Tab-separated table of C-alpha atoms in Angstrom:
chain	number	residue	atom	x	y	z
A	607	MET	CA	-20.095	-30.801	-137.417
A	608	SER	CA	-21.971	-34.016	-138.028
A	609	THR	CA	-25.389	-35.071	-139.314
A	610	THR	CA	-27.614	-37.815	-137.937
A	611	THR	CA	-29.961	-39.457	-140.437
A	612	LEU	CA	-32.710	-42.061	-140.136
A	613	LEU	CA	-32.169	-44.744	-142.781
A	614	VAL	CA	-34.976	-47.034	-143.890
A	615	ARG	CA	-34.473	-50.320	-145.690
A	616	LYS	CA	-36.174	-49.957	-149.052
A	617	ASP	CA	-37.471	-53.504	-149.372
A	618	LYS	CA	-38.489	-53.801	-145.706
A	619	ILE	CA	-39.506	-50.410	-144.370
A	620	THR	CA	-40.017	-51.737	-140.844
A	621	GLU	CA	-36.222	-52.003	-140.619
A	622	THR	CA	-34.491	-48.727	-139.737
A	623	ARG	CA	-31.160	-47.529	-138.401
A	624	LEU	CA	-29.541	-44.262	-137.367
A	625	ARG	CA	-26.382	-43.036	-139.077
A	626	THR	CA	-24.161	-40.218	-137.851
A	627	SER	CA	-21.531	-38.901	-140.264
A	628	ASP	CA	-19.149	-35.949	-140.408
A	629	ASP	CA	-20.255	-33.066	-142.606
A	630	ALA	CA	-18.253	-32.482	-145.776
A	631	PRO	CA	-17.173	-28.889	-146.557
A	632	LEU	CA	-19.612	-26.936	-148.703
A	633	ALA	CA	-18.824	-26.241	-152.345
A	634	ASP	CA	-19.339	-22.803	-153.862
A	635	GLY	CA	-23.044	-22.148	-154.368
A	636	GLN	CA	-24.199	-24.565	-151.659
A	637	VAL	CA	-25.936	-23.913	-148.338
A	638	ARG	CA	-26.304	-26.049	-145.238
A	639	VAL	CA	-29.552	-26.001	-143.284
A	640	ARG	CA	-30.416	-27.282	-139.832
A	641	VAL	CA	-33.648	-29.274	-140.167
A	642	GLU	CA	-35.450	-28.224	-137.001
A	643	SER	CA	-38.966	-29.656	-137.158
A	644	PHE	CA	-41.047	-31.809	-139.472
A	645	ALA	CA	-44.297	-33.703	-139.483
A	646	LEU	CA	-44.512	-37.481	-139.484
A	647	THR	CA	-47.847	-38.825	-140.748
A	648	SER	CA	-49.235	-41.663	-142.830
A	649	ASN	CA	-48.218	-39.532	-145.819
A	650	ASN	CA	-44.588	-40.303	-145.023
A	651	ILE	CA	-45.435	-43.990	-144.799
A	652	THR	CA	-46.817	-43.641	-148.333
A	653	TYR	CA	-43.495	-42.107	-149.425
A	654	ALA	CA	-41.676	-45.136	-148.062
A	655	ALA	CA	-44.169	-47.695	-149.410
A	656	PHE	CA	-44.013	-46.184	-152.908
A	657	GLY	CA	-40.369	-45.116	-152.655
A	658	ASP	CA	-39.272	-46.930	-155.803
A	659	ALA	CA	-42.463	-46.636	-157.848
A	660	MET	CA	-42.802	-42.869	-157.309
A	661	ASN	CA	-39.064	-41.990	-157.031
A	662	TYR	CA	-39.299	-40.747	-153.437
A	663	TRP	CA	-36.017	-42.422	-152.510
A	664	GLN	CA	-34.199	-40.340	-155.130
A	665	PHE	CA	-34.642	-36.991	-153.397
A	666	TRP	CA	-32.070	-37.684	-150.671
A	667	PRO	CA	-29.781	-40.537	-151.776
A	668	THR	CA	-27.924	-42.307	-148.995
A	669	GLY	CA	-24.973	-43.753	-150.861
A	670	VAL	CA	-25.779	-47.041	-149.103
A	671	ASP	CA	-27.174	-49.771	-151.338
A	672	GLY	CA	-30.657	-50.878	-150.345
A	673	TRP	CA	-31.244	-48.070	-147.840
A	674	GLY	CA	-33.200	-44.861	-148.325
A	675	ILE	CA	-34.235	-41.656	-146.573
A	676	VAL	CA	-37.938	-40.877	-146.199
A	677	PRO	CA	-38.622	-37.241	-147.160
A	678	VAL	CA	-40.487	-35.014	-144.706
A	679	TRP	CA	-42.164	-31.598	-144.831
A	680	GLY	CA	-41.140	-28.992	-142.297
A	681	PHE	CA	-38.927	-26.108	-141.333
A	682	ALA	CA	-35.198	-25.467	-141.424
A	683	THR	CA	-32.768	-22.617	-140.794
A	684	VAL	CA	-29.720	-21.791	-142.931
A	685	VAL	CA	-26.624	-22.264	-140.768
A	686	GLN	CA	-23.928	-21.896	-143.434
A	687	SER	CA	-24.053	-20.362	-146.901
A	688	LEU	CA	-21.646	-20.164	-149.820
A	689	HIS	CA	-24.380	-18.772	-152.047
A	690	PRO	CA	-24.665	-14.973	-152.371
A	691	GLY	CA	-28.476	-15.096	-152.673
A	692	VAL	CA	-29.164	-17.059	-149.480
A	693	ALA	CA	-28.242	-15.695	-146.073
A	694	ALA	CA	-27.363	-17.569	-142.903
A	695	GLY	CA	-30.284	-17.351	-140.478
A	696	GLU	CA	-33.019	-17.559	-143.137
A	697	ARG	CA	-36.054	-19.609	-142.116
A	698	LEU	CA	-37.200	-22.028	-144.828
A	699	TYR	CA	-40.119	-24.370	-145.476
A	700	GLY	CA	-39.563	-27.378	-147.697
A	701	TYR	CA	-39.124	-31.064	-148.360
A	702	TRP	CA	-36.268	-32.294	-146.187
A	703	PRO	CA	-34.508	-35.548	-145.386
A	704	MET	CA	-35.319	-37.183	-142.062
A	705	ALA	CA	-32.021	-35.888	-140.760
A	706	SER	CA	-30.549	-33.202	-138.526
A	707	SER	CA	-29.183	-31.189	-141.481
A	708	ALA	CA	-29.119	-31.059	-145.269
A	709	VAL	CA	-27.087	-29.487	-148.048
A	710	LEU	CA	-28.853	-27.620	-150.850
A	711	GLN	CA	-27.679	-26.096	-154.118
A	712	PRO	CA	-30.018	-23.119	-154.629
A	713	THR	CA	-31.017	-22.195	-158.166
A	714	ARG	CA	-33.823	-20.154	-159.751
A	715	LEU	CA	-33.829	-17.742	-156.834
A	716	THR	CA	-36.730	-15.360	-156.303
A	717	GLU	CA	-37.866	-13.272	-153.352
A	718	ALA	CA	-40.255	-16.118	-152.489
A	719	GLY	CA	-37.724	-18.951	-152.526
A	720	PHE	CA	-35.574	-21.144	-154.714
A	721	SER	CA	-35.195	-24.640	-156.115
A	722	ASP	CA	-32.646	-27.237	-155.059
A	723	GLY	CA	-30.542	-27.602	-158.182
A	724	ALA	CA	-28.562	-30.665	-157.045
A	725	ALA	CA	-27.745	-32.807	-160.090
A	726	HIS	CA	-29.517	-35.936	-158.792
A	727	ARG	CA	-32.782	-33.961	-158.508
A	728	ALA	CA	-32.772	-32.578	-162.053
A	729	ASN	CA	-35.359	-35.085	-163.328
A	730	LEU	CA	-37.541	-35.074	-160.209
A	731	HIS	CA	-40.722	-33.024	-160.023
A	732	ALA	CA	-40.212	-29.318	-159.376
A	733	VAL	CA	-42.920	-29.172	-156.685
A	734	TYR	CA	-40.755	-31.244	-154.332
A	735	ASN	CA	-37.566	-29.341	-155.163
A	736	GLN	CA	-39.013	-25.962	-154.207
A	737	VAL	CA	-37.870	-24.285	-150.979
A	738	LEU	CA	-39.852	-21.324	-149.634
A	739	ARG	CA	-38.584	-18.357	-147.629
A	740	CYS	CA	-40.903	-18.047	-144.640
A	741	ASN	CA	-40.695	-14.244	-144.541
A	742	ARG	CA	-42.363	-14.081	-147.987
A	743	ASP	CA	-44.694	-17.080	-147.703
A	744	PRO	CA	-48.449	-16.243	-147.637
A	745	PHE	CA	-49.171	-19.565	-145.897
A	746	TYR	CA	-46.712	-18.879	-143.069
A	747	THR	CA	-47.401	-17.698	-139.540
A	748	PRO	CA	-44.719	-18.295	-136.883
A	749	ASP	CA	-47.130	-19.524	-134.208
A	750	THR	CA	-48.643	-22.273	-136.383
A	751	GLU	CA	-45.506	-23.981	-137.728
A	752	ALA	CA	-46.566	-27.346	-136.310
A	753	VAL	CA	-49.999	-27.216	-137.986
A	754	GLN	CA	-48.353	-26.125	-141.242
A	755	ALA	CA	-45.853	-28.999	-141.122
A	756	LEU	CA	-48.621	-31.495	-140.344
A	757	LEU	CA	-51.363	-30.377	-142.686
A	758	ARG	CA	-50.041	-28.113	-145.421
A	759	PRO	CA	-48.569	-30.672	-147.841
A	760	LEU	CA	-51.437	-33.064	-147.146
A	761	PHE	CA	-54.066	-30.378	-147.614
A	762	ILE	CA	-52.551	-29.282	-150.904
A	763	THR	CA	-52.900	-32.895	-152.075
A	764	SER	CA	-56.464	-32.930	-150.711
A	765	TRP	CA	-57.316	-29.702	-152.521
A	766	LEU	CA	-55.858	-31.059	-155.758
A	767	ILE	CA	-57.830	-34.332	-155.496
A	768	ASP	CA	-61.054	-32.360	-155.045
A	769	ASP	CA	-60.096	-30.046	-157.907
A	770	PHE	CA	-59.193	-32.953	-160.196
A	771	LEU	CA	-62.401	-34.875	-159.543
A	772	ALA	CA	-64.574	-31.778	-159.932
A	773	ASP	CA	-62.695	-31.009	-163.158
A	774	GLN	CA	-63.738	-34.474	-164.377
A	775	GLY	CA	-67.370	-33.954	-163.330
A	776	PHE	CA	-66.860	-36.660	-160.690
A	777	TYR	CA	-67.049	-39.121	-163.593
A	778	GLY	CA	-70.812	-38.778	-163.486
A	779	ALA	CA	-71.050	-40.157	-159.939
A	780	GLY	CA	-72.890	-38.592	-157.010
A	781	THR	CA	-71.280	-40.579	-154.181
A	782	LEU	CA	-67.624	-40.371	-153.155
A	783	LEU	CA	-66.172	-43.136	-150.966
A	784	LEU	CA	-63.039	-42.203	-148.998
A	785	SER	CA	-61.108	-44.970	-147.236
A	786	SER	CA	-58.871	-44.303	-144.225
A	787	ALA	CA	-61.317	-41.487	-143.471
A	788	SER	CA	-59.568	-40.527	-140.231
A	789	SER	CA	-56.312	-39.734	-142.058
A	790	LYS	CA	-55.409	-36.081	-142.552
A	791	THR	CA	-55.312	-36.240	-146.346
A	792	ALA	CA	-58.705	-37.957	-146.423
A	793	TYR	CA	-60.474	-35.507	-144.138
A	794	GLY	CA	-58.852	-32.570	-145.928
A	795	THR	CA	-60.299	-33.952	-149.158
A	796	ALA	CA	-63.673	-34.471	-147.482
A	797	PHE	CA	-63.626	-30.871	-146.225
A	798	GLN	CA	-63.255	-29.638	-149.807
A	799	LEU	CA	-65.696	-32.115	-151.356
A	800	ALA	CA	-68.373	-31.309	-148.794
A	801	GLN	CA	-68.518	-27.786	-150.222
A	802	ARG	CA	-69.533	-29.163	-153.652
A	803	ALA	CA	-73.202	-29.302	-154.544
A	804	GLY	CA	-74.714	-32.584	-155.638
A	805	VAL	CA	-72.246	-35.057	-154.150
A	806	GLN	CA	-72.402	-37.183	-151.015
A	807	VAL	CA	-69.127	-37.722	-149.154
A	808	VAL	CA	-68.915	-41.104	-147.394
A	809	GLY	CA	-66.027	-41.881	-145.055
A	810	LEU	CA	-64.873	-45.479	-144.605
A	811	THR	CA	-62.927	-46.182	-141.440
A	812	SER	CA	-62.368	-48.618	-138.599
A	813	GLN	CA	-64.985	-48.904	-135.877
A	814	ALA	CA	-62.456	-47.402	-133.467
A	815	ASN	CA	-62.198	-44.203	-135.533
A	816	GLN	CA	-65.853	-43.911	-136.549
A	817	ALA	CA	-66.812	-41.457	-133.808
A	818	PHE	CA	-63.795	-39.256	-134.572
A	819	CYS	CA	-64.697	-39.067	-138.265
A	820	GLU	CA	-68.313	-38.241	-137.435
A	821	SER	CA	-67.202	-35.462	-135.089
A	822	LEU	CA	-65.404	-33.619	-137.903
A	823	GLY	CA	-68.616	-32.732	-139.695
A	824	CYS	CA	-67.149	-33.012	-143.191
A	825	TYR	CA	-68.554	-36.466	-144.008
A	826	HIS	CA	-72.203	-36.820	-144.887
A	827	ARG	CA	-71.986	-40.399	-143.644
A	828	VAL	CA	-69.318	-42.530	-141.934
A	829	VAL	CA	-69.348	-46.313	-142.412
A	830	ALA	CA	-67.162	-48.852	-140.616
A	831	TYR	CA	-65.228	-51.210	-142.883
A	832	GLU	CA	-67.170	-54.118	-141.383
A	833	ASP	CA	-70.422	-52.537	-142.607
A	834	LEU	CA	-69.291	-51.724	-146.134
A	835	GLU	CA	-71.760	-54.094	-147.753
A	836	GLN	CA	-74.626	-52.086	-146.228
A	837	LEU	CA	-73.953	-49.380	-148.833
A	838	ALA	CA	-76.237	-49.466	-151.864
A	839	ALA	CA	-74.409	-51.518	-154.490
A	840	ASP	CA	-75.958	-49.889	-157.555
A	841	THR	CA	-75.160	-46.224	-156.743
A	842	PRO	CA	-72.752	-44.547	-159.209
A	843	CYS	CA	-69.700	-43.767	-157.096
A	844	VAL	CA	-66.009	-42.876	-157.079
A	845	TYR	CA	-63.579	-44.632	-154.737
A	846	ILE	CA	-60.759	-42.472	-153.350
A	847	ASP	CA	-58.308	-44.912	-151.791
A	848	PHE	CA	-56.146	-43.470	-149.005
A	849	ALA	CA	-55.602	-46.878	-147.383
A	850	GLY	CA	-53.882	-48.851	-150.143
A	851	SER	CA	-55.427	-52.050	-148.795
A	852	VAL	CA	-55.738	-54.771	-151.432
A	853	ALA	CA	-58.500	-56.572	-149.538
A	854	LEU	CA	-60.548	-53.394	-149.088
A	855	ARG	CA	-60.087	-52.400	-152.724
A	856	GLN	CA	-61.328	-55.808	-153.833
A	857	ARG	CA	-64.417	-55.500	-151.620
A	858	ILE	CA	-65.188	-52.029	-152.988
A	859	HIS	CA	-64.785	-53.104	-156.606
A	860	GLN	CA	-66.851	-56.239	-156.109
A	861	HIS	CA	-69.651	-54.596	-154.126
A	862	CYS	CA	-70.011	-51.317	-156.037
A	863	THR	CA	-71.396	-52.411	-159.382
A	864	GLN	CA	-71.609	-48.796	-160.612
A	865	LEU	CA	-68.055	-47.767	-159.695
A	866	ALA	CA	-67.185	-44.963	-162.111
A	867	TYR	CA	-63.555	-44.296	-161.106
A	868	SER	CA	-61.015	-45.751	-158.686
A	869	CYS	CA	-58.467	-43.203	-157.478
A	870	ALA	CA	-55.427	-44.545	-155.598
A	871	VAL	CA	-53.833	-41.938	-153.330
A	872	GLY	CA	-52.098	-43.347	-150.280
A	873	ALA	CA	-50.967	-46.345	-148.313
A	874	SER	CA	-51.911	-46.049	-144.665
A	875	HIS	CA	-52.517	-49.841	-144.485
A	876	VAL	CA	-48.914	-50.859	-145.180
A	877	GLY	CA	-49.484	-54.454	-144.091
A	878	ASP	CA	-51.914	-55.025	-146.937
A	879	LEU	CA	-50.393	-53.338	-149.972
A	880	GLY	CA	-50.299	-54.765	-153.446
A	881	GLY	CA	-51.113	-54.290	-157.089
A	882	ALA	CA	-54.524	-53.931	-158.620
A	883	GLY	CA	-54.795	-57.588	-159.644
A	884	GLN	CA	-57.926	-58.773	-161.409
A	885	LEU	CA	-60.689	-56.434	-160.316
A	886	PRO	CA	-64.175	-55.828	-161.660
A	887	GLY	CA	-64.861	-52.271	-162.768
A	888	PRO	CA	-62.338	-49.541	-163.609
A	889	ARG	CA	-58.660	-50.119	-163.075
A	890	PRO	CA	-57.291	-48.077	-160.138
A	891	VAL	CA	-55.336	-45.006	-161.258
A	892	MET	CA	-52.620	-43.521	-159.031
A	893	PHE	CA	-53.237	-39.847	-158.280
A	894	PHE	CA	-50.115	-37.755	-158.862
A	895	ALA	CA	-50.595	-34.300	-157.377
A	896	PRO	CA	-47.848	-32.517	-159.390
A	897	ALA	CA	-49.663	-33.308	-162.639
A	898	GLN	CA	-52.723	-31.349	-161.472
A	899	VAL	CA	-50.467	-28.541	-160.221
A	900	LYS	CA	-48.928	-28.309	-163.696
A	901	LYS	CA	-52.343	-28.244	-165.369
A	902	ARG	CA	-53.735	-25.517	-163.132
A	903	THR	CA	-50.526	-23.458	-163.281
A	904	GLN	CA	-50.811	-23.424	-167.064
A	905	GLU	CA	-54.478	-22.380	-166.846
A	906	TRP	CA	-54.422	-19.957	-163.900
A	907	GLY	CA	-50.767	-18.986	-163.527
A	908	VAL	CA	-48.736	-19.441	-160.354
A	909	GLN	CA	-50.410	-16.510	-158.631
A	910	GLY	CA	-53.914	-17.658	-159.529
A	911	LEU	CA	-53.260	-21.148	-158.173
A	912	ASN	CA	-51.626	-19.833	-154.991
A	913	GLU	CA	-54.480	-17.430	-154.271
A	914	ARG	CA	-56.991	-20.276	-154.456
A	915	LEU	CA	-54.835	-22.535	-152.299
A	916	VAL	CA	-54.182	-19.916	-149.617
A	917	ALA	CA	-57.894	-19.058	-149.338
A	918	ALA	CA	-58.815	-22.748	-149.026
A	919	TRP	CA	-55.971	-23.356	-146.543
A	920	GLN	CA	-57.117	-20.516	-144.287
A	921	ALA	CA	-60.692	-21.837	-144.257
A	922	PHE	CA	-59.497	-25.374	-143.508
A	923	THR	CA	-57.111	-24.456	-140.674
A	924	THR	CA	-59.783	-22.258	-139.095
A	925	ALA	CA	-62.071	-25.300	-138.959
A	926	VAL	CA	-59.300	-27.615	-137.767
A	927	GLN	CA	-58.270	-25.385	-134.852
A	928	ALA	CA	-61.756	-24.248	-133.798
A	929	PRO	CA	-62.723	-24.827	-130.163
A	930	PRO	CA	-64.064	-26.569	-128.222
A	931	GLN	CA	-62.706	-29.704	-129.924
A	932	PRO	CA	-59.889	-29.060	-132.409
A	933	TRP	CA	-59.437	-31.731	-135.052
A	934	ILE	CA	-55.761	-32.069	-134.167
A	935	THR	CA	-53.503	-31.709	-131.123
A	936	VAL	CA	-49.743	-31.564	-131.568
A	937	GLN	CA	-47.325	-33.974	-129.896
A	938	GLN	CA	-43.592	-33.183	-130.106
A	939	HIS	CA	-40.866	-35.857	-130.476
A	940	GLN	CA	-37.308	-34.647	-129.879
A	941	GLY	CA	-34.136	-36.437	-130.945
A	942	PRO	CA	-33.068	-39.245	-133.302
A	943	GLN	CA	-34.205	-42.146	-131.102
A	944	ALA	CA	-37.617	-40.571	-130.483
A	945	THR	CA	-38.058	-39.963	-134.213
A	946	GLN	CA	-37.077	-43.536	-135.044
A	947	ALA	CA	-39.564	-44.902	-132.480
A	948	LEU	CA	-42.310	-42.646	-133.840
A	949	PHE	CA	-41.736	-43.820	-137.424
A	950	LEU	CA	-42.098	-47.441	-136.343
A	951	ASP	CA	-45.248	-46.612	-134.339
A	952	LEU	CA	-46.780	-44.986	-137.415
A	953	LEU	CA	-46.035	-48.106	-139.448
A	954	ARG	CA	-48.183	-50.077	-137.013
A	955	GLY	CA	-51.055	-47.692	-137.706
A	956	GLN	CA	-52.424	-47.666	-134.173
A	957	GLY	CA	-52.235	-43.942	-133.399
A	958	ASP	CA	-54.961	-41.598	-132.181
A	959	PRO	CA	-56.266	-39.760	-135.280
A	960	ARG	CA	-56.632	-36.544	-133.272
A	961	THR	CA	-52.901	-36.474	-132.480
A	962	GLY	CA	-50.471	-34.840	-134.900
A	963	HIS	CA	-46.803	-35.795	-134.555
A	964	VAL	CA	-44.016	-33.253	-135.080
A	965	ALA	CA	-40.464	-34.518	-134.785
A	966	SER	CA	-36.900	-33.272	-134.813
A	967	MET	CA	-33.635	-35.137	-135.321
A	968	GLN	CA	-31.860	-32.449	-133.322
A	969	PRO	CA	-30.498	-33.961	-130.079
């Protein structure tokens, strides 16, 4: 057997190549999975853009200097097992390489799932190392795998951003500005924030995506980037940055004289990334979802956190899939070349926000 992998050059993520290599025999305690479907969104572009800073390249090392594998969320099936607690044929949800297969070393097994105990992952955050058994997963339904792959990891981040900001009293601000408002993580966050009393949720987006954002119904107001300066400058506000654009961040910080907090989340505008530089107002702080997971797990327990997440997820996906105009339609991309082309298209950032892309490296 062999595995085909999409490699991305770490210092120039627009450069990619496909690698096919023979599979090594499994060691005792390992399992091999066939990675069958995964989502590709601007979230994965963020993983690549912040691959070094946030350790995303370390999850699936390539053994090739200067080249990395972008992690993806999706579904896989166990095809070979040398671990007594994991059976061939099991359906799994997790954080996979952009490849046709992967080798895991299961540890900390429960009925719900296990962790990948590979040595190189020992110091990486447990949230990303967790693999879930679909037959015991309260989020899972077989007929909505594509929606789960596309929205679940993003929505969990969205839910945690909302929870974090509410936990901080929104830093005393009543207006929340969300850039890249058409992105899935942004509108998931807006969906949660819109349920909070006393805050106004403002989406910032391109003119081309303004009508789409307005159609969702989760933004109190949608403003095109070109019209940013029409916002009241002296309103206490929080900026939630899903775009990662240096130029936009500078405009926000310069215009909003009562900016209470600047929360950096993503990097959908990969052509305009950069550091904070010299900015008026608060220094941007990178949001790290696992830190909020840890806090809430300590306070509520795993079950308490999961119950809240599942309830919110069910409400969100009901809204997303509601007729007559669902927020998302799924487009499938089959094979290594199709996946490679899709990744490069996403880097250009020109996609239809209503289209969700699900890919497979299986030929």
